PDB file of C-alpha atoms in Angstrom:
ATOM      1  CA  MET A   1      -3.002 -43.967 -53.913  1.00  0.00           C
ATOM      2  CA  ALA A   2      -6.475 -43.234 -53.573  1.00  0.00           C
ATOM      3  CA  GLY A   3      -7.025 -45.145 -56.442  1.00  0.00           C
ATOM      4  CA  ARG A   4      -7.134 -44.412 -60.681  1.00  0.00           C
ATOM      5  CA  ARG A   5      -9.387 -40.780 -60.181  1.00  0.00           C
ATOM      6  CA  GLY A   6      -9.544 -38.571 -57.899  1.00  0.00           C
ATOM      7  CA  GLY A   7      -7.197 -36.407 -55.532  1.00  0.00           C
ATOM      8  CA  ALA A   8      -3.814 -35.800 -56.058  1.00  0.00           C
ATOM      9  CA  ALA A   9      -3.424 -39.541 -57.166  1.00  0.00           C
ATOM     10  CA  GLY A  10      -5.710 -39.204 -60.257  1.00  0.00           C
ATOM     11  CA  GLY A  11      -5.417 -37.934 -64.037  1.00  0.00           C
ATOM     12  CA  GLU A  12      -3.474 -34.352 -63.833  1.00  0.00           C
ATOM     13  CA  GLY A  13      -2.808 -34.548 -60.608  1.00  0.00           C
ATOM     14  CA  CYS A  14      -0.583 -38.061 -61.349  1.00  0.00           C
ATOM     15  CA  LEU A  15       1.364 -35.323 -64.217  1.00  0.00           C
ATOM     16  CA  ARG A  16       2.045 -32.847 -61.387  1.00  0.00           C
ATOM     17  CA  LEU A  17       3.517 -36.014 -59.587  1.00  0.00           C
ATOM     18  CA  GLU A  18       5.191 -36.695 -62.494  1.00  0.00           C
ATOM     19  CA  GLU A  19       7.095 -33.360 -63.074  1.00  0.00           C
ATOM     20  CA  GLN A  20       8.185 -33.302 -59.527  1.00  0.00           C
ATOM     21  CA  PHE A  21       9.279 -36.341 -59.166  1.00  0.00           C
ATOM     22  CA  GLU A  22      11.886 -36.111 -61.804  1.00  0.00           C
ATOM     23  CA  GLN A  23      12.580 -32.327 -60.724  1.00  0.00           C
ATOM     24  CA  ALA A  24      13.574 -34.620 -57.393  1.00  0.00           C
ATOM     25  CA  ARG A  25      15.590 -36.903 -59.098  1.00  0.00           C
ATOM     26  CA  GLY A  26      17.220 -34.025 -60.465  1.00  0.00           C
ATOM     27  CA  GLY A  27      18.330 -33.325 -56.821  1.00  0.00           C
ATOM     28  CA  ASP A  28      15.832 -30.788 -56.603  1.00  0.00           C
ATOM     29  CA  THR A  29      14.898 -31.743 -53.006  1.00  0.00           C
ATOM     30  CA  GLU A  30      11.956 -29.253 -52.285  1.00  0.00           C
ATOM     31  CA  ALA A  31      10.585 -30.914 -55.430  1.00  0.00           C
ATOM     32  CA  TRP A  32      10.226 -34.359 -53.338  1.00  0.00           C
ATOM     33  CA  ALA A  33       8.933 -32.184 -50.195  1.00  0.00           C
ATOM     34  CA  ARG A  34       6.465 -31.133 -52.710  1.00  0.00           C
ATOM     35  CA  LEU A  35       5.319 -34.561 -54.012  1.00  0.00           C
ATOM     36  CA  VAL A  36       5.015 -36.134 -50.689  1.00  0.00           C
ATOM     37  CA  ALA A  37       3.026 -33.103 -49.388  1.00  0.00           C
ATOM     38  CA  LEU A  38       0.793 -33.332 -52.523  1.00  0.00           C
ATOM     39  CA  ALA A  39       0.619 -37.122 -52.743  1.00  0.00           C
ATOM     40  CA  HIS A  40       0.661 -38.430 -48.933  1.00  0.00           C
ATOM     41  CA  PRO A  41      -2.590 -37.881 -47.282  1.00  0.00           C
ATOM     42  CA  SER A  42      -3.962 -39.633 -51.046  1.00  0.00           C
ATOM     43  CA  LEU A  43      -1.622 -42.681 -50.494  1.00  0.00           C
ATOM     44  CA  VAL A  44      -2.322 -42.734 -46.581  1.00  0.00           C
ATOM     45  CA  ARG A  45      -6.173 -43.268 -47.278  1.00  0.00           C
ATOM     46  CA  TRP A  46      -5.024 -45.700 -49.813  1.00  0.00           C
ATOM     47  CA  LEU A  47      -3.075 -47.997 -47.323  1.00  0.00           C
ATOM     48  CA  ALA A  48      -6.136 -47.219 -45.043  1.00  0.00           C
ATOM     49  CA  GLY A  49      -9.031 -48.638 -47.432  1.00  0.00           C
ATOM     50  CA  HIS A  50      -6.678 -51.187 -48.089  1.00  0.00           C
ATOM     51  CA  LEU A  51      -5.709 -52.254 -44.624  1.00  0.00           C
ATOM     52  CA  PRO A  52      -7.177 -55.345 -43.200  1.00  0.00           C
ATOM     53  CA  ALA A  53      -8.660 -54.510 -40.149  1.00  0.00           C
ATOM     54  CA  ARG A  54      -7.069 -56.784 -37.931  1.00  0.00           C
ATOM     55  CA  LEU A  55      -3.861 -55.783 -38.989  1.00  0.00           C
ATOM     56  CA  SER A  56      -5.188 -51.811 -38.464  1.00  0.00           C
ATOM     57  CA  ARG A  57      -4.724 -52.646 -34.943  1.00  0.00           C
ATOM     58  CA  ARG A  58      -1.074 -53.255 -35.354  1.00  0.00           C
ATOM     59  CA  VAL A  59      -0.333 -50.416 -37.901  1.00  0.00           C
ATOM     60  CA  ALA A  60      -1.236 -47.470 -39.106  1.00  0.00           C
ATOM     61  CA  ALA A  61      -1.708 -46.368 -42.376  1.00  0.00           C
ATOM     62  CA  ASP A  62       0.559 -43.463 -41.691  1.00  0.00           C
ATOM     63  CA  ASP A  63       3.529 -45.904 -40.688  1.00  0.00           C
ATOM     64  CA  LEU A  64       3.153 -48.126 -44.065  1.00  0.00           C
ATOM     65  CA  ALA A  65       3.184 -44.631 -46.086  1.00  0.00           C
ATOM     66  CA  GLN A  66       6.664 -43.475 -44.169  1.00  0.00           C
ATOM     67  CA  GLU A  67       7.981 -46.780 -45.127  1.00  0.00           C
ATOM     68  CA  VAL A  68       6.537 -46.199 -48.726  1.00  0.00           C
ATOM     69  CA  TRP A  69       7.927 -43.073 -49.376  1.00  0.00           C
ATOM     70  CA  THR A  70      11.458 -44.243 -47.453  1.00  0.00           C
ATOM     71  CA  THR A  71      11.605 -46.780 -50.583  1.00  0.00           C
ATOM     72  CA  ALA A  72      10.836 -44.367 -53.143  1.00  0.00           C
ATOM     73  CA  TRP A  73      13.469 -42.032 -52.278  1.00  0.00           C
ATOM     74  CA  GLN A  74      15.868 -45.118 -52.432  1.00  0.00           C
ATOM     75  CA  ARG A  75      15.054 -46.875 -55.361  1.00  0.00           C
ATOM     76  CA  ARG A  76      13.851 -43.281 -57.756  1.00  0.00           C
ATOM     77  CA  ALA A  77      16.441 -43.978 -59.678  1.00  0.00           C
ATOM     78  CA  SER A  78      15.171 -47.169 -60.677  1.00  0.00           C
ATOM     79  CA  PHE A  79      11.912 -45.596 -61.679  1.00  0.00           C
ATOM     80  CA  SER A  80      11.459 -45.669 -65.569  1.00  0.00           C
ATOM     81  CA  ALA A  81       8.125 -43.424 -66.768  1.00  0.00           C
ATOM     82  CA  ARG A  82       6.069 -45.689 -69.290  1.00  0.00           C
ATOM     83  CA  GLY A  83       3.500 -43.089 -69.884  1.00  0.00           C
ATOM     84  CA  PRO A  84       1.105 -40.688 -67.982  1.00  0.00           C
ATOM     85  CA  GLY A  85      -0.008 -42.168 -64.353  1.00  0.00           C
ATOM     86  CA  SER A  86       3.344 -44.552 -63.972  1.00  0.00           C
ATOM     87  CA  LEU A  87       4.363 -43.095 -61.089  1.00  0.00           C
ATOM     88  CA  CYS A  88       1.154 -43.202 -59.071  1.00  0.00           C
ATOM     89  CA  ALA A  89       0.882 -46.654 -60.275  1.00  0.00           C
ATOM     90  CA  TRP A  90       4.497 -47.445 -59.612  1.00  0.00           C
ATOM     91  CA  LEU A  91       4.163 -45.738 -55.542  1.00  0.00           C
ATOM     92  CA  ARG A  92       0.976 -48.452 -55.419  1.00  0.00           C
ATOM     93  CA  GLY A  93       2.829 -51.167 -56.382  1.00  0.00           C
ATOM     94  CA  ILE A  94       5.334 -50.494 -53.647  1.00  0.00           C
ATOM     95  CA  ALA A  95       2.785 -49.640 -51.384  1.00  0.00           C
ATOM     96  CA  ARG A  96       0.947 -53.091 -52.227  1.00  0.00           C
ATOM     97  CA  ASN A  97       4.591 -54.634 -51.009  1.00  0.00           C
ATOM     98  CA  LYS A  98       4.557 -53.002 -47.969  1.00  0.00           C
ATOM     99  CA  LEU A  99       0.832 -54.072 -46.958  1.00  0.00           C
ATOM    100  CA  GLY A 100       2.165 -57.123 -48.010  1.00  0.00           C
ATOM    101  CA  ASP A 101       5.308 -56.978 -45.833  1.00  0.00           C
ATOM    102  CA  ALA A 102       3.031 -55.813 -42.665  1.00  0.00           C
ATOM    103  CA  THR A 103       0.561 -58.429 -43.380  1.00  0.00           C
ATOM    104  CA  LYS A 104       3.183 -61.148 -43.551  1.00  0.00           C
ATOM    105  CA  ARG A 105       5.074 -59.742 -39.821  1.00  0.00           C
ATOM    106  CA  ALA A 106       2.336 -59.596 -37.832  1.00  0.00           C
ATOM    107  CA  ARG A 107       0.968 -62.928 -39.506  1.00  0.00           C
ATOM    108  CA  THR A 108       4.297 -64.277 -38.782  1.00  0.00           C
ATOM    109  CA  GLY A 109       4.541 -62.296 -35.353  1.00  0.00           C
ATOM    110  CA  LYS A 110       6.865 -61.072 -35.929  1.00  0.00           C
ATOM    111  CA  ARG A 111       8.188 -57.488 -34.470  1.00  0.00           C
ATOM    112  CA  ASP A 112       9.358 -54.626 -36.447  1.00  0.00           C
ATOM    113  CA  THR A 113      12.832 -54.077 -34.482  1.00  0.00           C
ATOM    114  CA  ALA A 114      14.137 -51.119 -36.442  1.00  0.00           C
ATOM    115  CA  ARG A 115      11.014 -49.906 -35.042  1.00  0.00           C
ATOM    116  CA  GLU A 116      11.899 -50.944 -31.458  1.00  0.00           C
ATOM    117  CA  ALA A 117      15.480 -49.656 -31.848  1.00  0.00           C
ATOM    118  CA  GLY A 118      14.839 -45.765 -30.055  1.00  0.00           C
ATOM    119  CA  THR A 119      13.783 -48.138 -27.099  1.00  0.00           C
ATOM    120  CA  ALA A 120      17.082 -49.298 -26.027  1.00  0.00           C
ATOM    121  CA  SER A 121      17.993 -46.153 -24.774  1.00  0.00           C
ATOM    122  CA  GLN A 122      15.940 -46.646 -22.439  1.00  0.00           C
ATOM    123  CA  ALA A 123      16.745 -49.928 -21.201  1.00  0.00           C
ATOM    124  CA  PRO A 124      18.337 -49.817 -17.372  1.00  0.00           C
ATOM    125  CA  GLU A 125      21.729 -49.799 -16.989  1.00  0.00           C
ATOM    126  CA  ARG A 126      22.891 -53.452 -16.391  1.00  0.00           C
ATOM    127  CA  GLY A 127      22.850 -54.814 -12.875  1.00  0.00           C
ATOM    128  CA  ARG A 128      19.943 -52.003 -12.415  1.00  0.00           C
ATOM    129  CA  SER A 129      16.342 -52.980 -11.878  1.00  0.00           C
ATOM    130  CA  PRO A 130      14.052 -51.612 -14.136  1.00  0.00           C
ATOM    131  CA  SER A 131      12.166 -49.782 -10.829  1.00  0.00           C
ATOM    132  CA  SER A 132      15.611 -48.187  -9.753  1.00  0.00           C
ATOM    133  CA  ALA A 133      16.048 -46.916 -12.734  1.00  0.00           C
ATOM    134  CA  ALA A 134      13.078 -45.550 -12.995  1.00  0.00           C
ATOM    135  CA  GLY A 135      12.933 -43.659  -9.555  1.00  0.00           C
ATOM    136  CA  GLY A 136      16.928 -42.777 -10.330  1.00  0.00           C
ATOM    137  CA  ARG A 137      18.022 -44.469  -7.652  1.00  0.00           C
TER     138      ARG A 137
END
């Protein structure tokens, strides 16, 4: 997140996030929404500050933050509180992993096919050229 201090990610902010997280783990989806609303801006700033310039042209910090939230939600049962600030540290760890994954994808030239899945419905029907499909012919 934004670092060890400041914003929703530091000090008392982390404790507030941990309260929301525990409620969300108990099934309170509104608590999850509050957690994301509180921490998302700080997470995006942290990611943007750690995103290499060459990578920032290919991926947005906000997109990576969404990946962090998805992973955090999927793995919420595995989180183990180890003291104040442990949730923020856990989220930063997920964010570092997402940055690493994006860097590897960019280095190897791999595209994220999950992001492109929505474009499959825009493909022309078999046997039709793209220009005739675009023209409605």
